[in-house]
Short mmCIF file of C-alpha atoms in Angstrom, two decimals:
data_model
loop_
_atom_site.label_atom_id
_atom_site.label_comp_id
_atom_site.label_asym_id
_atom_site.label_seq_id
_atom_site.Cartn_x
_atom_site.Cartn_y
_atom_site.Cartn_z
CA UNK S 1 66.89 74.47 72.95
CA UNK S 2 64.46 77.42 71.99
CA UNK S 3 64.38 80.77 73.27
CA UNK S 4 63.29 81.77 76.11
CA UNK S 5 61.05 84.94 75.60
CA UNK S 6 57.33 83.96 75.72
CA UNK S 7 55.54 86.93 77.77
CA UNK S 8 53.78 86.48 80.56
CA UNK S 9 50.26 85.24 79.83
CA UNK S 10 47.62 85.08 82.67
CA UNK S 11 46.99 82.19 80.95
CA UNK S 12 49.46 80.38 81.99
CA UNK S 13 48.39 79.84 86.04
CA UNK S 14 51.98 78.31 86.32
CA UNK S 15 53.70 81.61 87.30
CA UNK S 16 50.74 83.36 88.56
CA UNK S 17 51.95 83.66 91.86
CA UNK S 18 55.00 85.38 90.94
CA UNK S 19 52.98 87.44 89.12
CA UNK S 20 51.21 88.47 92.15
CA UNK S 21 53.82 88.72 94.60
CA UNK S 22 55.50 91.11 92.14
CA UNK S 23 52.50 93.12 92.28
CA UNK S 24 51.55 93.20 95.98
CA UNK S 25 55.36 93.85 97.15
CA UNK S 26 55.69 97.10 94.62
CA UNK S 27 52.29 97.84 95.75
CA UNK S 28 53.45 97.49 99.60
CA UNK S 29 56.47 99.80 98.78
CA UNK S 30 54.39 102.25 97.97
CA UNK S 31 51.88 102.42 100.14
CA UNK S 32 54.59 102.33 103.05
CA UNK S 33 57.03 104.74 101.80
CA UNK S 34 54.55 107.38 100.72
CA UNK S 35 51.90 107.03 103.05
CA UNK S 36 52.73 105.15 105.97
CA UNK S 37 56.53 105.95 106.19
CA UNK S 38 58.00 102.75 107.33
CA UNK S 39 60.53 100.30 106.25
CA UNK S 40 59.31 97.37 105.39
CA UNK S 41 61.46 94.02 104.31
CA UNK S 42 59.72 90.60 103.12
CA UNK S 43 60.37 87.16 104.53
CA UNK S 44 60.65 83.70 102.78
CA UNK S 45 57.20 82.84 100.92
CA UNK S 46 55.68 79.22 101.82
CA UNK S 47 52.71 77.09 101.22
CA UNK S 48 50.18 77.42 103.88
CA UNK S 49 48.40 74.37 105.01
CA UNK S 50 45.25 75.78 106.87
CA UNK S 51 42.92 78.25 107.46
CA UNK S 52 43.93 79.84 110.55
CA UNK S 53 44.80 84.09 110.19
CA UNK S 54 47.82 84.63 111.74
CA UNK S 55 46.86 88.23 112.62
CA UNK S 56 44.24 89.57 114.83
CA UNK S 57 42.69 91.51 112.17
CA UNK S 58 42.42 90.72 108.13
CA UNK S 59 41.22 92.20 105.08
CA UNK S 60 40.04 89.80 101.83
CA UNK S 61 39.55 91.23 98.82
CA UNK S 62 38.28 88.91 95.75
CA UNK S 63 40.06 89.37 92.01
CA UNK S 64 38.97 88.30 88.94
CA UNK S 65 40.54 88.80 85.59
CA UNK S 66 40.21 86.68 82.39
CA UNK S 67 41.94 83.55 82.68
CA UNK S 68 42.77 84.10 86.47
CA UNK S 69 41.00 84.63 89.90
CA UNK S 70 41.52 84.38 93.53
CA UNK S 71 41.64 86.19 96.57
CA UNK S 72 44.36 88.37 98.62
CA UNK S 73 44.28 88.68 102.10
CA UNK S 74 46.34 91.18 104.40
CA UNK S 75 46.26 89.91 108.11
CA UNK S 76 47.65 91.82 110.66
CA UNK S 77 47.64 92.00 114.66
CA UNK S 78 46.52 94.80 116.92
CA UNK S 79 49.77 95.22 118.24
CA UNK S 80 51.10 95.58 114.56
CA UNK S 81 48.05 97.88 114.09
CA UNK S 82 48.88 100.20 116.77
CA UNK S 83 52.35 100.77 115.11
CA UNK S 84 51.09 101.87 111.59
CA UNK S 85 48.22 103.78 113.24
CA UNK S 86 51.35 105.96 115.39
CA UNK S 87 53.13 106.15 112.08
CA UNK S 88 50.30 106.77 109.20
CA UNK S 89 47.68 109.01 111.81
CA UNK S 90 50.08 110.18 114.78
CA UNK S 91 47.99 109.43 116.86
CA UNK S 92 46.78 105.89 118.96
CA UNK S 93 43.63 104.00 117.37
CA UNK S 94 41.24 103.18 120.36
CA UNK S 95 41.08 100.26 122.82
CA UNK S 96 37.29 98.60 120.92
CA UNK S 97 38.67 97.33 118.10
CA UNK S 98 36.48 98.64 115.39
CA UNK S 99 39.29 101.53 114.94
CA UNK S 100 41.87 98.54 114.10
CA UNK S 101 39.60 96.76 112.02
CA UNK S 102 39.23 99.82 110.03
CA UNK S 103 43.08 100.55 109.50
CA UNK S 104 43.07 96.70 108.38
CA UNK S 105 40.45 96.97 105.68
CA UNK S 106 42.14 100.70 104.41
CA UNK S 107 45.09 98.89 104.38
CA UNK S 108 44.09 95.98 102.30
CA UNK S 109 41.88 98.15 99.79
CA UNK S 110 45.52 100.35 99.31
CA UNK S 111 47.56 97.04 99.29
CA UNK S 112 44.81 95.74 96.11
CA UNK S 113 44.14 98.25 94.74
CA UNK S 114 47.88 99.37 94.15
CA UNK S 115 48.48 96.02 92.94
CA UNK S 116 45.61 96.27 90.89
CA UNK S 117 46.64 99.64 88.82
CA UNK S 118 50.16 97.48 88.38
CA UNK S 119 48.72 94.38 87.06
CA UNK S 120 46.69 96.73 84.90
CA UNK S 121 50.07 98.45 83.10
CA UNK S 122 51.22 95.12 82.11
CA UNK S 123 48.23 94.39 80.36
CA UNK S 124 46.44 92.51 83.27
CA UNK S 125 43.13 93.55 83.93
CA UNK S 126 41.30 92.37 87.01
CA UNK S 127 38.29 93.27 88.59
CA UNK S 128 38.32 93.49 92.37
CA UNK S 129 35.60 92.76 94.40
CA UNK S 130 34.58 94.40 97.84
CA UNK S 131 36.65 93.68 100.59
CA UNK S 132 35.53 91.59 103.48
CA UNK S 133 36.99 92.21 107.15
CA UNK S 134 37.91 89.26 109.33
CA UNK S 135 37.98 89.61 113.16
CA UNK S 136 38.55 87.84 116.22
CA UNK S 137 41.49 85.33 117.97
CA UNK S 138 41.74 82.58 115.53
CA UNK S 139 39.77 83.35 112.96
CA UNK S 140 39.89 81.56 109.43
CA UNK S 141 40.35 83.22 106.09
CA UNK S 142 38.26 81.11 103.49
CA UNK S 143 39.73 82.19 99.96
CA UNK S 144 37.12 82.47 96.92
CA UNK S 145 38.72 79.80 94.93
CA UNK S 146 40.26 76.48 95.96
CA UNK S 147 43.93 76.75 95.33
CA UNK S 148 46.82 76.35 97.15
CA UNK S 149 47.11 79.53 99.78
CA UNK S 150 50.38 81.06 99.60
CA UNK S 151 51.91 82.70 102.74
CA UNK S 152 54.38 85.79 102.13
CA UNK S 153 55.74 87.18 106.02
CA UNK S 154 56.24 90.74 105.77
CA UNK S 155 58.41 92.51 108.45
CA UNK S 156 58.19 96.36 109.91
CA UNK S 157 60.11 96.88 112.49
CA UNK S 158 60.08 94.06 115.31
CA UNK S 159 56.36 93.29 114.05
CA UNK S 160 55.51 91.13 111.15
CA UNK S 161 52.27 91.09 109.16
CA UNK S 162 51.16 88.61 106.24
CA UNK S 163 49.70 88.54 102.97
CA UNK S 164 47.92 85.66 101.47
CA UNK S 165 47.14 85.06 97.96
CA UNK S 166 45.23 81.97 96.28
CA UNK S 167 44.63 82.53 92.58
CA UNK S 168 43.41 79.51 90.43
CA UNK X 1 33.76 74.59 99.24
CA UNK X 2 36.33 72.10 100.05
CA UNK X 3 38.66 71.99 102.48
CA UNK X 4 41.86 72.64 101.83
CA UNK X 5 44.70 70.58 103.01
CA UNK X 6 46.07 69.00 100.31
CA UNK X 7 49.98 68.45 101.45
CA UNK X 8 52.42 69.80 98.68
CA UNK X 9 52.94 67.61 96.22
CA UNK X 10 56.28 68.09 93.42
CA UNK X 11 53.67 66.26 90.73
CA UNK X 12 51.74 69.89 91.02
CA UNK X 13 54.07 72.29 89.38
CA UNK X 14 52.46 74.89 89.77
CA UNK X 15 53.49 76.13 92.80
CA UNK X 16 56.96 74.61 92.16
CA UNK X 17 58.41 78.44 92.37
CA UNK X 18 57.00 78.98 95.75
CA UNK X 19 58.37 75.58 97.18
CA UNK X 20 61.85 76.32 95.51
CA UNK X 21 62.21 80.25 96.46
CA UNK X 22 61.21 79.27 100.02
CA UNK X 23 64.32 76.41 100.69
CA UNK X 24 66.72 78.70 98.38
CA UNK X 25 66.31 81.25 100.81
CA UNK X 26 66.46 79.50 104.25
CA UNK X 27 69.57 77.83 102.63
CA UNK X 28 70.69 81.65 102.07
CA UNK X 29 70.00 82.52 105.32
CA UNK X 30 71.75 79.89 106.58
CA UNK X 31 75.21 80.53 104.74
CA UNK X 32 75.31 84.15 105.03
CA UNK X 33 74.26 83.20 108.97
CA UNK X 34 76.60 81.51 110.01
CA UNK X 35 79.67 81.12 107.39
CA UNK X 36 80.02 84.67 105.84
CA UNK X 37 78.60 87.21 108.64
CA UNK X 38 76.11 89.07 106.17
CA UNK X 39 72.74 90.61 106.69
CA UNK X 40 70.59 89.50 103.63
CA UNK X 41 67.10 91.21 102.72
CA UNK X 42 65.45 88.90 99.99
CA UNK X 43 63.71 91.64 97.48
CA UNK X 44 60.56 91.35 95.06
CA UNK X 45 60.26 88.35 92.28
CA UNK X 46 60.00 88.64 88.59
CA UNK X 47 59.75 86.94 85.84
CA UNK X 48 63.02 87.21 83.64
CA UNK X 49 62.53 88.00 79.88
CA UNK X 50 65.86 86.98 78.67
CA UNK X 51 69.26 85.10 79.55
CA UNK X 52 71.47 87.79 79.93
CA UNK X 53 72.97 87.87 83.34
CA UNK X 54 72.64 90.46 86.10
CA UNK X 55 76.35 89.53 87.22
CA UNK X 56 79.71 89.53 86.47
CA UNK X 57 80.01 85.49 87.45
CA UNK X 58 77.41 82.70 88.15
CA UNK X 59 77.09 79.69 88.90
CA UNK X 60 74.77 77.10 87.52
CA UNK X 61 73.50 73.71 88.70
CA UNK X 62 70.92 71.32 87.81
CA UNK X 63 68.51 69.34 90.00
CA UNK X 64 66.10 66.72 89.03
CA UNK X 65 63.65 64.73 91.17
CA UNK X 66 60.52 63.00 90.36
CA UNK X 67 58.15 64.65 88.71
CA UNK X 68 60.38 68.13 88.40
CA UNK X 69 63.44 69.23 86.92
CA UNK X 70 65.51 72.62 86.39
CA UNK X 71 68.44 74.69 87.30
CA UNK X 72 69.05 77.10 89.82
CA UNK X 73 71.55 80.00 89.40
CA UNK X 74 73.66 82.61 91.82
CA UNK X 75 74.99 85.55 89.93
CA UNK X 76 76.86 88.15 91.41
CA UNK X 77 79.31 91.39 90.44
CA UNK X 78 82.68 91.81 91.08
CA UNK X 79 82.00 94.00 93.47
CA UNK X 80 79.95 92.07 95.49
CA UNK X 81 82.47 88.92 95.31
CA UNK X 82 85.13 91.22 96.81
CA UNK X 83 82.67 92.20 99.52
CA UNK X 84 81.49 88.80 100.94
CA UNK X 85 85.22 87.50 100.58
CA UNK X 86 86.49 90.06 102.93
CA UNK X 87 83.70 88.92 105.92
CA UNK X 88 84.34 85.11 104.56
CA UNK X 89 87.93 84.75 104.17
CA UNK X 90 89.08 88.18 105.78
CA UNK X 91 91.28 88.97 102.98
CA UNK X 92 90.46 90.90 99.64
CA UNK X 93 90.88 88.19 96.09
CA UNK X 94 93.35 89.24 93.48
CA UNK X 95 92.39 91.17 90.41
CA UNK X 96 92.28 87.68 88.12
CA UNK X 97 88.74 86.73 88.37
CA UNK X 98 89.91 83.58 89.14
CA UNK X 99 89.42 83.60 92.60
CA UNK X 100 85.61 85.54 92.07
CA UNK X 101 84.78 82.52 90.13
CA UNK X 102 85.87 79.28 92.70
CA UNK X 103 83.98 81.96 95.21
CA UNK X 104 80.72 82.13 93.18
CA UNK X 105 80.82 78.36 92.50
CA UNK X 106 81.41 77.82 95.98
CA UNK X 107 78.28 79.78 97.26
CA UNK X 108 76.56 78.22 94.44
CA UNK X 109 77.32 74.94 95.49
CA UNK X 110 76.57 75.88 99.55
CA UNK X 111 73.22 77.63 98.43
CA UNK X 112 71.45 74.51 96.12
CA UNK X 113 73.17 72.03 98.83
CA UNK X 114 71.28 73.58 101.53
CA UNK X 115 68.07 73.67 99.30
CA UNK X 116 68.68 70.15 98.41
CA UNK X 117 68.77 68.58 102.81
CA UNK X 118 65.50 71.39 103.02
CA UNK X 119 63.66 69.88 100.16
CA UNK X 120 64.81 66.06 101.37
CA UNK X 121 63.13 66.70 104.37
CA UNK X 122 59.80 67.87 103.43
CA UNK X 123 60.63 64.82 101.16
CA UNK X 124 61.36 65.81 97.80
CA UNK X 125 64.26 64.64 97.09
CA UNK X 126 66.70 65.75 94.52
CA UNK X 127 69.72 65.28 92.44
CA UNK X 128 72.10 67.84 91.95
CA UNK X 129 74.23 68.10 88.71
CA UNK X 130 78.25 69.00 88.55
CA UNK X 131 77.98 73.12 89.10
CA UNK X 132 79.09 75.06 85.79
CA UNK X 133 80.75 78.31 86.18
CA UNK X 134 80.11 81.05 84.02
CA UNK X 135 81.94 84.07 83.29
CA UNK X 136 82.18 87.71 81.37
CA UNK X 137 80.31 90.94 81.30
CA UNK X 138 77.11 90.16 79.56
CA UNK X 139 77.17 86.35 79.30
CA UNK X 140 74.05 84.55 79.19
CA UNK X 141 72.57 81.88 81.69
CA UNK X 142 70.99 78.83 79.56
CA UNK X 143 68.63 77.19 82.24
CA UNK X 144 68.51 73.25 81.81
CA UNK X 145 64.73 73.42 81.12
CA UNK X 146 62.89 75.30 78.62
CA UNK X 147 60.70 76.92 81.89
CA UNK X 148 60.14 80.51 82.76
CA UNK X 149 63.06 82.02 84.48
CA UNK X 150 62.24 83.42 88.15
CA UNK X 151 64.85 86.34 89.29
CA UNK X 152 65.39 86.60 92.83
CA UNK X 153 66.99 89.70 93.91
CA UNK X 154 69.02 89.80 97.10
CA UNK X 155 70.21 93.29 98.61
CA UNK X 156 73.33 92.44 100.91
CA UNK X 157 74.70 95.91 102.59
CA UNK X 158 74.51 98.76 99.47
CA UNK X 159 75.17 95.80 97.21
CA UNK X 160 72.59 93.25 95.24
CA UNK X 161 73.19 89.91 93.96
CA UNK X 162 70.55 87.35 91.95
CA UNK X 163 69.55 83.63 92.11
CA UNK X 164 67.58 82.51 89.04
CA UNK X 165 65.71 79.69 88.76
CA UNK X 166 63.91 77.57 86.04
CA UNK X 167 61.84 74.22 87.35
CA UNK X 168 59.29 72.64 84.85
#
């Protein structure tokens, strides 16, 4: 049997979205222990078989590298919203909406971008395009490229928010 | 852009690591549930770089259905051993090692089991090998397949054990 030590190429799409997880939890970890100050704990990963957001509120950001693109979502609702906005501004975001939708993209941009500079020190260099915000009770998030969605549950307290990735 | 509902297939590999991680840990959930009394947190993936385990034991089975194959491994210290036998059995193990080893191969066995019914019925449906049990400070987990290792961490209390896996 030969041994096992190949590095990770981006090449390779097989393990991509380990790759990516990796990179979006450390990134998450960061952003909510230095900036927004809560624990945060992921779920069990799955395959997700529509379009549908599960959140209120989402953020999609497009990434490109060579050998690898996709898209990241972070979809959140407004009662998960409210409950970073206490924690990260002290203070309550307002009843219209555009406050929330705000926090979401900030959010998203911190999530990617975080992931981004991490990817980057292990030799990954992607290119991240500008985010798009997605509103509104059942709205879909259409990913850039068409591969499978994955579907990572992230949980903060009694609320849970998602990430989606789809990288070809 | 097409739409995208293709249903998971086992024949597309490349999300094989998502499909796997997801029924390894509802099967976790499940034992440390309702037979040992735990709280689990799952942690962030990587990709492994070499074969030396994380643990003081593991166990090691192999699964094979159509179209995918691999192994799937549990290591865990001492330490931890002692602490999931005291909420399992109620009683500490003696010092041989012995005991630490039927235990690992036991949760080993109760963790790809579970996986095993929760892949059948999303209908994949695998074979499991005879479970080896491996032993020692610093041995080495050879996966079946020649596959990129996944490591899984799992914190349970102050304490953190791994399941590997390997599916081509």
């Amino acid at each position: 049997m030969a041994i096992i030590e190949k590095p990770v190429s981006m090449h390779d799409g097989k393990h991509m979205d380990i790759v990516m997880i990796n990179a979006l939890l450390h990134s998450l970890y960061d952003v909510f222990d230095t900036m927004v100050g809560l624990d945060i704990e992921p779920g069990i990963p799955e395959l997700k078989q529509d379009r549908v957001a599960k959140g209120d509120v989402s953020g999609l950001i497009g990434m490109k590298a060579e050998g690898a693109s996709g898209s990241v979502a972070l979809t959140l609702t407004q009662s998960t919203i409210r409950g970073i906005s206490r924690e990260l501004l002290g203070e309550e975001i307002a009843d219209s909406g555009r406050e929330a939708a705000d926090l979401a993209g900030e959010l998203t941009n911190m999530l990617v971008g975080g992931a981004k500079r991490i990817l980057a020190e292990k030799g990954h260099d992607f290119d991240m395009q500008t985010p798009q915000l997605l509103v509104g009770d059942g709205h879909e998030i259409v990913h850039h490229c068409s591969g499978q969605t994955v579907l990572l549950p992230v949980n903060v307290g009694q609320d849970v928010f998602y990430i989606e990735l789809n990288f070809i």
